[in-house]
Coordinates of C-alpha atoms and ligand atoms in Angstrom, one line a residue:
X162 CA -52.6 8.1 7.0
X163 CA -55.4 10.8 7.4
X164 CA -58.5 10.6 4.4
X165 CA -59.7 14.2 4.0
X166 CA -62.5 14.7 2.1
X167 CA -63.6 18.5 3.0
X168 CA -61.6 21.5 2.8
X169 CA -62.5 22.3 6.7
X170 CA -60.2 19.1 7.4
X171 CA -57.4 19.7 4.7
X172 CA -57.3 23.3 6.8
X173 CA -57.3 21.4 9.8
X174 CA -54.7 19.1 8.9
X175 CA -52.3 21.3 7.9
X176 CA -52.6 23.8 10.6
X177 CA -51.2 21.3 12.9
X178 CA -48.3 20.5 10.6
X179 CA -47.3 24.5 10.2
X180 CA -47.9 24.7 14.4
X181 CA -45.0 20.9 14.8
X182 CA -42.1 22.5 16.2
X183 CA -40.2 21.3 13.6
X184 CA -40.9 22.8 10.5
X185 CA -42.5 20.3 7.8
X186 CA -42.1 20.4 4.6
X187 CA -45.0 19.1 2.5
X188 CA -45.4 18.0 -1.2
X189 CA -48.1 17.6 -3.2
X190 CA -48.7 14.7 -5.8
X191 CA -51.9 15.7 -7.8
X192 CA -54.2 13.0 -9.5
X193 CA -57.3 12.2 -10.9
X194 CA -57.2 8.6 -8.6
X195 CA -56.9 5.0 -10.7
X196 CA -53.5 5.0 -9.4
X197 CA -50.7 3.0 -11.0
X198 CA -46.9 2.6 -10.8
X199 CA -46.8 6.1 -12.8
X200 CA -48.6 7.8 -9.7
X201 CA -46.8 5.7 -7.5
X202 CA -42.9 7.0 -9.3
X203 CA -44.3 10.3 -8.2
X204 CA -45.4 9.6 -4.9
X205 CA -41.8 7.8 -3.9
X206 CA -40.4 10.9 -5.4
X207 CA -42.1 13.0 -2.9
X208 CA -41.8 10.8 -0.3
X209 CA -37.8 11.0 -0.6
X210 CA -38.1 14.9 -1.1
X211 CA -40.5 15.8 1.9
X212 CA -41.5 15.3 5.3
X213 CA -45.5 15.0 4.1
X214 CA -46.7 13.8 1.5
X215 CA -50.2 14.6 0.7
X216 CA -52.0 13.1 -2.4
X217 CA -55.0 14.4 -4.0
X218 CA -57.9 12.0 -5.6
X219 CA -59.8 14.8 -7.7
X220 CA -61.8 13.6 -10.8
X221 CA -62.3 17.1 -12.3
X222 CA -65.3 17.8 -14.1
X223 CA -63.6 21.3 -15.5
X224 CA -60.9 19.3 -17.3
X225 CA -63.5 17.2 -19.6
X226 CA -65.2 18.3 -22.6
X227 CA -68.5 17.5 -23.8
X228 CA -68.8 13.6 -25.3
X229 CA -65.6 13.0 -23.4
X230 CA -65.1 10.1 -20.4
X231 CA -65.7 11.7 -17.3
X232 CA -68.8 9.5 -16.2
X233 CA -66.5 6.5 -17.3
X234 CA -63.3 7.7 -15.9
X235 CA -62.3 4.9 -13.9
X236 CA -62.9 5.4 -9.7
X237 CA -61.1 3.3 -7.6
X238 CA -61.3 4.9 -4.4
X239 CA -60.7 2.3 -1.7
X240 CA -57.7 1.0 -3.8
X241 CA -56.0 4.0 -3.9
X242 CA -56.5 4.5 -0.4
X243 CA -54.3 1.2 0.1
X244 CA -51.2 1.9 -2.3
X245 CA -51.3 5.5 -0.8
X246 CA -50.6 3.8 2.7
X247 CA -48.8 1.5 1.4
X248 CA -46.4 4.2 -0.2
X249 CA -46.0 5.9 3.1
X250 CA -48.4 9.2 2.2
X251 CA -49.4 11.1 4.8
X252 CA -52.8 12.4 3.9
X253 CA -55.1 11.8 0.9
X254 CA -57.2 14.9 0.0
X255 CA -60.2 13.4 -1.9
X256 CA -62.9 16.0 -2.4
X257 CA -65.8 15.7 -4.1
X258 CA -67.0 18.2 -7.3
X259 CA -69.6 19.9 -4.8
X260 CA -67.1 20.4 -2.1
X261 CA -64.2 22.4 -3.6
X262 CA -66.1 23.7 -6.4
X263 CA -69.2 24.7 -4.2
X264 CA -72.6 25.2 -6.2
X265 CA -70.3 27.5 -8.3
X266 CA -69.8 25.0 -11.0
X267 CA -73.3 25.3 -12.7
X268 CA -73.7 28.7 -12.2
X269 CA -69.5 29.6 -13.3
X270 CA -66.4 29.5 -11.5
X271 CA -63.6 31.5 -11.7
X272 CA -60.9 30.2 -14.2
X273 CA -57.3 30.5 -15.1
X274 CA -56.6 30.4 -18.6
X275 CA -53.1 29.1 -19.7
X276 CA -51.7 31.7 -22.4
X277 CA -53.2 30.6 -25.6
X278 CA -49.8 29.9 -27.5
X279 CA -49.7 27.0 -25.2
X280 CA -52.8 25.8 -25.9
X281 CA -53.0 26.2 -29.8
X282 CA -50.9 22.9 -30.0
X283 CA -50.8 19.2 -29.1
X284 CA -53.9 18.3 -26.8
X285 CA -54.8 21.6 -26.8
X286 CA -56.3 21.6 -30.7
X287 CA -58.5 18.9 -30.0
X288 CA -59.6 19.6 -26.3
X289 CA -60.9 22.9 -25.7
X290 CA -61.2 24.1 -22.2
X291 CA -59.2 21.2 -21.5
X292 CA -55.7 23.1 -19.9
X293 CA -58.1 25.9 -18.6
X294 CA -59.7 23.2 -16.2
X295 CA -56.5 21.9 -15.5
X296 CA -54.6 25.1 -14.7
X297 CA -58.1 26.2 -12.7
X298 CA -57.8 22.8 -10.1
X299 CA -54.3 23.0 -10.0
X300 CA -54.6 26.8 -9.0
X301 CA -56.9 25.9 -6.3
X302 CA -55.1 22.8 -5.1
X303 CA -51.7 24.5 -4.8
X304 CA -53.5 27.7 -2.6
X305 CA -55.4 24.8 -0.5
X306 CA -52.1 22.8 0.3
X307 CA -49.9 25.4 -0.5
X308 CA -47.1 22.8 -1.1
X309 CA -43.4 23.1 -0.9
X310 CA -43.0 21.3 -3.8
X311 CA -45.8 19.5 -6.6
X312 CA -45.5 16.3 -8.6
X313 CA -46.1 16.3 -12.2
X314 CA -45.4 13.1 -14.6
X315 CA -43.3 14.0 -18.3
X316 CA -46.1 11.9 -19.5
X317 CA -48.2 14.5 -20.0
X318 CA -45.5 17.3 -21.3
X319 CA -48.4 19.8 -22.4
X320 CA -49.6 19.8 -19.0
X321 CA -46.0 20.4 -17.5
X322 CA -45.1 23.0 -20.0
X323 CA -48.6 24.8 -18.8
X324 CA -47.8 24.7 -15.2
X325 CA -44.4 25.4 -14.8
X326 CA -45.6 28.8 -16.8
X327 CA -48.6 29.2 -14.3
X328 CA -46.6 28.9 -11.3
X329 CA -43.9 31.7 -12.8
X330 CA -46.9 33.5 -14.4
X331 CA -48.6 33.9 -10.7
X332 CA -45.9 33.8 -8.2
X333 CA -46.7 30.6 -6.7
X334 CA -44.2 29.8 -4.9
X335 CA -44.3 25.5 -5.2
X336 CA -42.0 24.6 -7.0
X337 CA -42.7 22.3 -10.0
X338 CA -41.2 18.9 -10.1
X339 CA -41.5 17.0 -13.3
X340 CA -41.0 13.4 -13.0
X341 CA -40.3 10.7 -15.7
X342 CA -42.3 8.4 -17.6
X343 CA -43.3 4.9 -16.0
X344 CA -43.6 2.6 -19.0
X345 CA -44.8 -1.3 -19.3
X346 CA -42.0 -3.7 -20.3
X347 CA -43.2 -3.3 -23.9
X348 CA -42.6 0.5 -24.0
X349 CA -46.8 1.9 -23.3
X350 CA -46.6 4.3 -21.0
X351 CA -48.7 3.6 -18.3
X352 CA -52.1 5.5 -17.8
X353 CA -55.5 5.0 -16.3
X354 CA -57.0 5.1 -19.6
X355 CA -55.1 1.8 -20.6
X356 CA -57.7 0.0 -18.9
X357 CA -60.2 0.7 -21.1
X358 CA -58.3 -1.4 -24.1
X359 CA -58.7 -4.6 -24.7
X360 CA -56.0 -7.3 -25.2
X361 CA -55.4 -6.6 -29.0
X362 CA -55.7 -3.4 -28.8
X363 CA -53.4 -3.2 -26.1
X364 CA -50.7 -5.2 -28.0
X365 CA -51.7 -2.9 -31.0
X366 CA -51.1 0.1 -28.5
X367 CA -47.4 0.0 -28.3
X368 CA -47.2 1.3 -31.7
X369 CA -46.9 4.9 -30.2
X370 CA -44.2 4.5 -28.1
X371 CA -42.3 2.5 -31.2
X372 CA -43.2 5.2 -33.6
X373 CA -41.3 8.0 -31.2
X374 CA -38.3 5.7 -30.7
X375 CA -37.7 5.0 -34.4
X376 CA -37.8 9.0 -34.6
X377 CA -35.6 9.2 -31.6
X378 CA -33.3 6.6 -33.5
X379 CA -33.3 8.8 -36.6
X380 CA -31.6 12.0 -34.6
X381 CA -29.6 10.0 -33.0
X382 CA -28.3 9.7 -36.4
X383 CA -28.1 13.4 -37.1
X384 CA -31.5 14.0 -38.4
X385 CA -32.5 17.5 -36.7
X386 CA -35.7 18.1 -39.3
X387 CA -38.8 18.4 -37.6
X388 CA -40.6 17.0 -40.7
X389 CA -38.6 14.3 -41.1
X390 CA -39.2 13.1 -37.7
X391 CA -42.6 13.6 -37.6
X392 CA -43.2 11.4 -40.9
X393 CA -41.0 8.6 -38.7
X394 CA -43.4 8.6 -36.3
X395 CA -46.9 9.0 -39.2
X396 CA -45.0 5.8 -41.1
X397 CA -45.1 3.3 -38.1
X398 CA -48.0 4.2 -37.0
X399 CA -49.7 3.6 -40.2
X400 CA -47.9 -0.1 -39.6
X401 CA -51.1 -0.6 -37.4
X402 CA -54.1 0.9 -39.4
X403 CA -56.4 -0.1 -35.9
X404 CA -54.2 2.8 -34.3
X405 CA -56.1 6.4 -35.6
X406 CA -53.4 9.2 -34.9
X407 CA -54.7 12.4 -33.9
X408 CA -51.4 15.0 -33.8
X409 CA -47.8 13.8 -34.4
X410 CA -46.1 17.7 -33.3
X411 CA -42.8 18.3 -32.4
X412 CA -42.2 21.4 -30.1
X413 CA -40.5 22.9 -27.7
X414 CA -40.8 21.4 -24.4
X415 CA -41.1 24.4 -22.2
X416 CA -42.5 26.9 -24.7
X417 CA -44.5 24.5 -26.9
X418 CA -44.2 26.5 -30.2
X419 CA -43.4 24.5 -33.1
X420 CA -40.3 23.3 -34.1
X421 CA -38.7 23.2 -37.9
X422 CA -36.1 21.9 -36.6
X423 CA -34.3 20.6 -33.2
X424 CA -31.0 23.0 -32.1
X425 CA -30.7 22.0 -28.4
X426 CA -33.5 19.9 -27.7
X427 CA -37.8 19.0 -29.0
X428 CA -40.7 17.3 -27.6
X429 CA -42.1 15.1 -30.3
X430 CA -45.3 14.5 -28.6
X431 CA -48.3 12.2 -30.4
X432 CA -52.2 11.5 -29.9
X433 CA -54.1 8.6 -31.4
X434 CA -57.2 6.6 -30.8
X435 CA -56.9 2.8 -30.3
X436 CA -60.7 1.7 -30.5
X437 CA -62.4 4.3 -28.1
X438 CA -59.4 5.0 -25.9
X439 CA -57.3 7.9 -26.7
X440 CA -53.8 7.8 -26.0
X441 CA -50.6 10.2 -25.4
X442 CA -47.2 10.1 -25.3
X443 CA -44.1 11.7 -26.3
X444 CA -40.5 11.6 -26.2
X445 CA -37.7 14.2 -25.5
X446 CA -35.2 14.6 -28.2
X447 CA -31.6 16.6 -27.3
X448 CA -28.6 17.5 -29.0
X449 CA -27.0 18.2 -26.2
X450 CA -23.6 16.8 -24.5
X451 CA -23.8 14.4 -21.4
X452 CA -24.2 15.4 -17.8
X453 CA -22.4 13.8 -14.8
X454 CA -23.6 14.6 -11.4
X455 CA -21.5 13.5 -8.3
X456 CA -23.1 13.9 -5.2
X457 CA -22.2 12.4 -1.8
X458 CA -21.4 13.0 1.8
X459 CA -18.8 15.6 2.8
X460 CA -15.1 14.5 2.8
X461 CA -15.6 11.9 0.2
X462 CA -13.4 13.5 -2.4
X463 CA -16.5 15.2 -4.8
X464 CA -15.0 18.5 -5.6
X465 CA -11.4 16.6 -6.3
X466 CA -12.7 13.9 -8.0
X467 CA -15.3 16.4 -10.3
X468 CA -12.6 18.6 -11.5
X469 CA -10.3 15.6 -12.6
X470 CA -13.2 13.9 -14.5
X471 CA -14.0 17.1 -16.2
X472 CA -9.9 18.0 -17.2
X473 CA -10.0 14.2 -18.8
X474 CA -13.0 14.2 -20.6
X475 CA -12.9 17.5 -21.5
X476 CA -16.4 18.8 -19.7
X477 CA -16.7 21.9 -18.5
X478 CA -17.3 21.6 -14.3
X479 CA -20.0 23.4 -13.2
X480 CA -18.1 25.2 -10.3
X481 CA -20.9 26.0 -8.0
X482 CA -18.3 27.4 -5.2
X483 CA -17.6 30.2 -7.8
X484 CA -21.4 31.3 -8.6
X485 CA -21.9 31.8 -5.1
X486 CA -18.8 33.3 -5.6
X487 CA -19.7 35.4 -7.9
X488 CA -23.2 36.5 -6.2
X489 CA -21.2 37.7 -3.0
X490 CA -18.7 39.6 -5.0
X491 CA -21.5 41.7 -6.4
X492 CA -23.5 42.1 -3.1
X493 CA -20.0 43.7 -1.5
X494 CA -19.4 45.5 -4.7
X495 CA -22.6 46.9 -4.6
X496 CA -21.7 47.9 -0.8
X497 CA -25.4 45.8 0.5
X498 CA -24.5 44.2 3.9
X499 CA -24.3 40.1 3.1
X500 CA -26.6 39.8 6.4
X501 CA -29.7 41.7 4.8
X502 CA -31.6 39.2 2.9
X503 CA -34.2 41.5 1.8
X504 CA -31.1 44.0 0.1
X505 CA -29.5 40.8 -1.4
X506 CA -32.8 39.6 -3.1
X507 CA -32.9 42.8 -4.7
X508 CA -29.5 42.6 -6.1
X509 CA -30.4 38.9 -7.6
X510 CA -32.2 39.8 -10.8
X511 CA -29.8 41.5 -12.6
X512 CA -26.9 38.8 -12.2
X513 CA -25.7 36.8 -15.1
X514 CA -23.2 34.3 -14.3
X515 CA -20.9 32.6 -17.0
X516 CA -18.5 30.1 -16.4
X517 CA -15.7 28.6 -18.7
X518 CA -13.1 26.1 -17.9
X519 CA -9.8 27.3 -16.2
X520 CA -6.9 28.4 -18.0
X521 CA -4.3 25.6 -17.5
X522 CA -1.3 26.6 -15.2
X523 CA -3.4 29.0 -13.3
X524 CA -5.3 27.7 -9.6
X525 CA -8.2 28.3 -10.8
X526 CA -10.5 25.4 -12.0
X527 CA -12.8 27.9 -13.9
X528 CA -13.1 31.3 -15.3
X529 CA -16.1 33.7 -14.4
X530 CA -18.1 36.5 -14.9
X531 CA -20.9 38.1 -13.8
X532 CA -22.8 40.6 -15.8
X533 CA -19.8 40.4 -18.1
X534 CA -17.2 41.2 -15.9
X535 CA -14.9 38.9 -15.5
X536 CA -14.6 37.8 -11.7
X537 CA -11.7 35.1 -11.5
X538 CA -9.6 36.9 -9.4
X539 CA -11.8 38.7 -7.2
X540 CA -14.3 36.0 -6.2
X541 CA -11.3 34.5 -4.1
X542 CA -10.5 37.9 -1.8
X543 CA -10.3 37.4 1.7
X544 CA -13.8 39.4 1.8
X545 CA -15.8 37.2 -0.3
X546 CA -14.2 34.1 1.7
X547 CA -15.7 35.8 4.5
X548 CA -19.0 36.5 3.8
X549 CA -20.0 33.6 0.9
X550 CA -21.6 31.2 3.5
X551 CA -23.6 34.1 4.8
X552 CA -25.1 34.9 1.3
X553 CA -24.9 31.4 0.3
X554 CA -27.7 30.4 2.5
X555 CA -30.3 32.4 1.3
X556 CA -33.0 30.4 -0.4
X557 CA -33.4 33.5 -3.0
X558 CA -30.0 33.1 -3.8
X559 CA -30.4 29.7 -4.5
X560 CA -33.3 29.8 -5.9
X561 CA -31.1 32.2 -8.9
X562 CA -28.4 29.9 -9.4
X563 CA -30.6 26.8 -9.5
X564 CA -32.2 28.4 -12.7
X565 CA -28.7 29.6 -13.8
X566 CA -27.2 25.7 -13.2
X567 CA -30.2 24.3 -15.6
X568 CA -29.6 26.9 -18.5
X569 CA -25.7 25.4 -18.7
X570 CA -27.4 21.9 -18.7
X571 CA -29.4 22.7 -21.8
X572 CA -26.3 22.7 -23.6
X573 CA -24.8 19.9 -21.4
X574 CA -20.8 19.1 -21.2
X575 CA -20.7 19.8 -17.7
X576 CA -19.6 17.9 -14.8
X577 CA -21.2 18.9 -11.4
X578 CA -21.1 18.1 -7.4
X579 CA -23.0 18.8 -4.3
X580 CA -25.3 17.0 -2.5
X581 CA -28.7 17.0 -4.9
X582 CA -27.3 17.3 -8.4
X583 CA -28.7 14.0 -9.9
X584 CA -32.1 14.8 -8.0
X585 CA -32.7 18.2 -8.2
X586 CA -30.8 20.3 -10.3
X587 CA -29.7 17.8 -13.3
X588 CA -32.3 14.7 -12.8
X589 CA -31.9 14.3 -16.3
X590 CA -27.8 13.4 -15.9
X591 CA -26.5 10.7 -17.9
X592 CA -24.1 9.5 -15.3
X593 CA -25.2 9.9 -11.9
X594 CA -22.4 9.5 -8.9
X595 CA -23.1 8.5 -5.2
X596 CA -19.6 9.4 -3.8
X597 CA -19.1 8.0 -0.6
X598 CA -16.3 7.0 2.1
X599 CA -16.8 5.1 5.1
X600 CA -16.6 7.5 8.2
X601 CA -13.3 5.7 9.7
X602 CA -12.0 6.1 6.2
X603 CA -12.8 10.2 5.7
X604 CA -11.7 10.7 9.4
X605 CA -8.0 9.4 8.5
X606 CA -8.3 11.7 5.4
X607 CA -9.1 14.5 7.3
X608 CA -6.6 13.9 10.1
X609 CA -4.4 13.8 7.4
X610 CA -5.0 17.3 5.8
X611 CA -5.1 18.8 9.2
X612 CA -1.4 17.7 9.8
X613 CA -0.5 19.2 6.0
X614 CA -1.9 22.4 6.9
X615 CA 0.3 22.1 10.7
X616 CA -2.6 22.2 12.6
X617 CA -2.8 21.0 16.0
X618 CA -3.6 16.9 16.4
X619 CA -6.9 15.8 16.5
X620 CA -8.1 12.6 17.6
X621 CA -9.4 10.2 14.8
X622 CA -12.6 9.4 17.6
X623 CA -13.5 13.3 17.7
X624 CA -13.2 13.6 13.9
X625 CA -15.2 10.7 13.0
X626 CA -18.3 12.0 15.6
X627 CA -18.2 15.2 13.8
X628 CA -18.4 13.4 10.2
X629 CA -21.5 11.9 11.7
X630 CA -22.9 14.4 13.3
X631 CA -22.2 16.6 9.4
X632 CA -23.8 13.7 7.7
X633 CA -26.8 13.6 9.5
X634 CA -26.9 17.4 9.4
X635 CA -26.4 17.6 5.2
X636 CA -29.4 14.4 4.9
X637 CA -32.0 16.1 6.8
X638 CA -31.3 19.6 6.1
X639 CA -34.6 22.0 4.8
X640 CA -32.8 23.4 2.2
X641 CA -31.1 20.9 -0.5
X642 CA -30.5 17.6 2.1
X643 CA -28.3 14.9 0.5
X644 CA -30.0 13.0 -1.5
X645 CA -29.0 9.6 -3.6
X646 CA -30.9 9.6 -7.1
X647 CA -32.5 6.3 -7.4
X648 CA -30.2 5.5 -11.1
X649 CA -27.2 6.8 -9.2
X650 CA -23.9 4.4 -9.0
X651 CA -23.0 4.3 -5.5
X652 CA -18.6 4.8 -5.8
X653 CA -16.9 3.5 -2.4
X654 CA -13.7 5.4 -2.6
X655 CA -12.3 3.5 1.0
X656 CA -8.8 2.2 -0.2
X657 CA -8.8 4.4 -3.3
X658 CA -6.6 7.0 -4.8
X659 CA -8.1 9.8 -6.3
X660 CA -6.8 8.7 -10.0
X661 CA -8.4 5.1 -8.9
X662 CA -11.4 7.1 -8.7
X663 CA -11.0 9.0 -11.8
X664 CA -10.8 5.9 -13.9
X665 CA -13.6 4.4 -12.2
X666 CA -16.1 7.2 -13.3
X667 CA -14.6 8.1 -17.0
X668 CA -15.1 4.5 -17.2
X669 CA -18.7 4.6 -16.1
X670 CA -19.1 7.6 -18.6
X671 CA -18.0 5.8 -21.8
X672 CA -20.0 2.5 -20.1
X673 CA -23.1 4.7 -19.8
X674 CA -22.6 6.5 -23.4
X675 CA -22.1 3.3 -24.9
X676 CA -25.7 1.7 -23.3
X677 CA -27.5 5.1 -24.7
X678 CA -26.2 4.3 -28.2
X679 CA -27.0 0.6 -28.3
X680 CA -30.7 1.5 -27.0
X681 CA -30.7 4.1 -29.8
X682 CA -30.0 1.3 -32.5
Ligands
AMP975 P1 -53.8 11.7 -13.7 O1 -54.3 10.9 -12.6 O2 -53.8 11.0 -15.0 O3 -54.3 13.1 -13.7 O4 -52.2 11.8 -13.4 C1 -51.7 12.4 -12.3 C2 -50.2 12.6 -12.4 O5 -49.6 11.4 -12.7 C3 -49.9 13.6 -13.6 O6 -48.9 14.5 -13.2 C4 -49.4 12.7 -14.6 O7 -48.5 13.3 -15.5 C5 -48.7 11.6 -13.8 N1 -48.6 10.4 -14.6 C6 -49.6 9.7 -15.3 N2 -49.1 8.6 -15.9 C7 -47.8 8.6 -15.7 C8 -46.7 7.8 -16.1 N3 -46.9 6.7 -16.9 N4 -45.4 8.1 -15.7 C9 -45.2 9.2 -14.9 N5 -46.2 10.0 -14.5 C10 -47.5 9.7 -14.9

């Protein structure tokens, strides 16, 4: 593990990454050092996502206000330094104020401020500056590293909210990857700060995270109104009169404007002082219907299997095959040749893509349309068969129907398989699938299809080398490798039929349903 601590040897470092032969990608994990198993859930989660991993030590002076902690904030440096290597990070970028902010911070340094909509609420009322330090480090540290991907913790939603909108606002072209709350055993949410408390008020401390999950318990229930949640929250927290709430808001977790009342989904978010430590937390609320991702190898039986679990319990499957599809219909359409990326990107703004579920007694599992023409049909000439890998490898196009994929999730219902579902496109799926087959087994399977479709014999040896070889291809492939989500059942389908399969999952689903109501109560 390299230690950096000047932007000369960041440069360095990474020069000789972009000159490997292979190319690397990196991501970034942001933090303000103290590390703790919160830091660590997003370092793991860029170790499984990247080739590098470099993490960032930075207490930034821009991000504190006046009579806040920064002299105390706690510095740990030598510590961190082990977990980091112990967590299999490649480099630690750990600068000092003087180095990346030169003699400029005295004097002024350029700043980005976050749109002020986003900063009239939550943290924002009560820190000023605050998000405009944030979005200013964050700025510099994504031009510096220039990372495929950056780590960010739900923990601090505001935050989140903030930079998702920067990197969209400035065409930076990381990708933001929000990560889930670590919390103690108790419920606290794990933070630096939590060191500061002592043992009573760290028992008194957990009153926060009970507070949102009696609110969460209420709309479970049905209750939608954003006043009534919020006065859940105010009424066990005034259970602990040591505990001094500062906000309890409920908005919208990628906008943050208030919410009366929760349609699809809220972030009821909530401040408060425990002795001289302030501390945050917050909790997503959504009305929406589950998710089920299946993801696994190819030839284990995914896009079978997904269409059957979605006919039985009624959710919509989220037929990727036909977006791309759909995309490749319109590029010939538009008469663009599939080949030209540059053409293709230009075509990918103006593509809406809806999908319902198939008309029974017709082949195809769903309906579609694209800018509101329906496409059913046409998406399966021998034309688009021809050219939908071509235009399907585009990272633009991708890119599109990654966004389009996560609008259909806000609503939920869906069923959907590939080989990142749970981990990149719906980490937030209720039931997540690891599909798998032994190679012996999908060679037989294979073997067999091939002699259905009359095609000449092939030996079960050759098949099950290319299996390998595909598998080994599909996990360390640049763009979306196969990846098993960490809360993913692994489903060994070697001596099962497809309905043994079926059963297996829509039992997992009620299972899984059934474990998110009894937490609820
Ligand atoms: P900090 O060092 O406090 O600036 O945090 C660095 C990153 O770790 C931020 O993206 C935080 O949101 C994230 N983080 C902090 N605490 C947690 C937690 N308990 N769970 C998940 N992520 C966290």
């Amino acid at each position: 593990m390299q230690l950096l601590k000047t932007v000369e040897g960041l440069h360095c470092y990474l020069v000789r990454l972009r000159a490997a032969p292979a190319a690397q990608t990196v991501g970034l994990v942001p933090t303000m050092g103290a590390l703790h198993q919160g830091h660590a859930s997003l370092i793991q989660r860029a170790r499984q996502d990247n080739d590098q991993v470099v993490v960032s030590i930075f207490v930034n002076p821009l991000q504190f206000g006046p009579g806040e902690d920064l002299d105390q904030y706690p510095r740990t440096l030598s510590e961190d330094l082990r977990q980091c290597h112990d967590l299999g990070v490649d480099a630690v970028f750990a600068p000092t104020a003087a180095v990346l902010y030169g003699d400029s911070l005295e004097a002024g340094v350029t700043q980005v401020v976050p749109p002020p909509a986003m900063t009239a609420c939550l943290c924002g009322r009560f820190r000023p500056g605050h998000f405009t330090g944030v979005a200013t480090v964050v700025t510099k540290l994504l031009n510096l590293v220039q990372p495929d991907r950056a780590y960010f913790g739900q923990k601090d939603a505001q935050q989140l909210a903030i930079l998702q909108q920067l990197v969209r606002d400035l065409n930076i072209a990381s990708q933001i990857v929000p990560c889930p709350t670590v919390r103690e055993a108790d419920g606290l949410a794990v933070s630096s700060r939590n060191r500061y408390l002592s043992p009573q008020e760290r028992q008194q401390a957990t009153v926060l995270y009970q507070g949102l999950q009696a609110a969460a318990q209420r709309f479970q229930q049905g209750e939608c109104q954003g006043q009534v949640l919020i006065d859940t929250v105010q009424a066990v927290l005034a259970t602990v009169p040591a505990v001094r709430p500062q906000y309890v808001e409920l908005v919208h977790p990628q906008t943050l404007t208030p919410l009366w009342q929760i349609d699809t989904v809220g972030l009821l978010a909530v401040a408060a002082h425990v002795g001289q430590t302030r501390l945050i937390d917050n909790w997503w609320l959504r009305s929406r219907r589950p998710i089920i991702a299946i993801d696994g190898p190819a030839g284990a039986g995914k896009s079978t299997v997904a269409r059957r679990v979605a006919q039985t319990l009624d959710l919509l499957y989220l037929d990727s095959g036909a977006m791309y599809r759909a995309i490749t219909w319109l590029v010939l359409q538009r008469g663009i040749d599939p080949q030209d990326e540059v053409a293709v990107a230009e075509v990918i703004p103006d593509c809406e893509i809806r999908l319902a579920a198939g008309e029974p007694g017709t082949p195809f599992p769903s309906r579609i349309w694209i800018n509101d023409q329906e496409v059913t049909r046409a998406i399966r000439s021998p034309a688009v068969t021809q050219h939908v890998s071509t235009v399907a490898a585009q990272p633009m196009v991708r890119q599109r129907l990654l966004q389009q994929q996560q609008v259909h999730g806000v609503h939920g219902g869906i069923v959907m398989e590939g080989r990142d579902i749970g981990t990149q496109v719906f980490p937030q799926a209720e039931l997540k699938i690891f599909l798998t087959a032994s190679v012996q087994e999908r060679a037989r399977r294979r073997q067999r299809d091939l002699a259905a479709q009359q095609h000449p014999p092939v030996s079960l040896e050759d098949l099950a080398q290319a299996i390998d070889e595909r598998d080994r291809k599909d996990s360390t492939r640049r763009v979306a490798p196969l990846q098993q989500a960490d809360d993913a059942i692994e489903l060994c389908t070697d001596g099962l039929t497809i309905d043994d399969v079926v059963a297996k999952i829509v039992h997992l689903y009620h299972q899984s349903l059934n474990a998110a109501a009894t937490t609820a109560d």
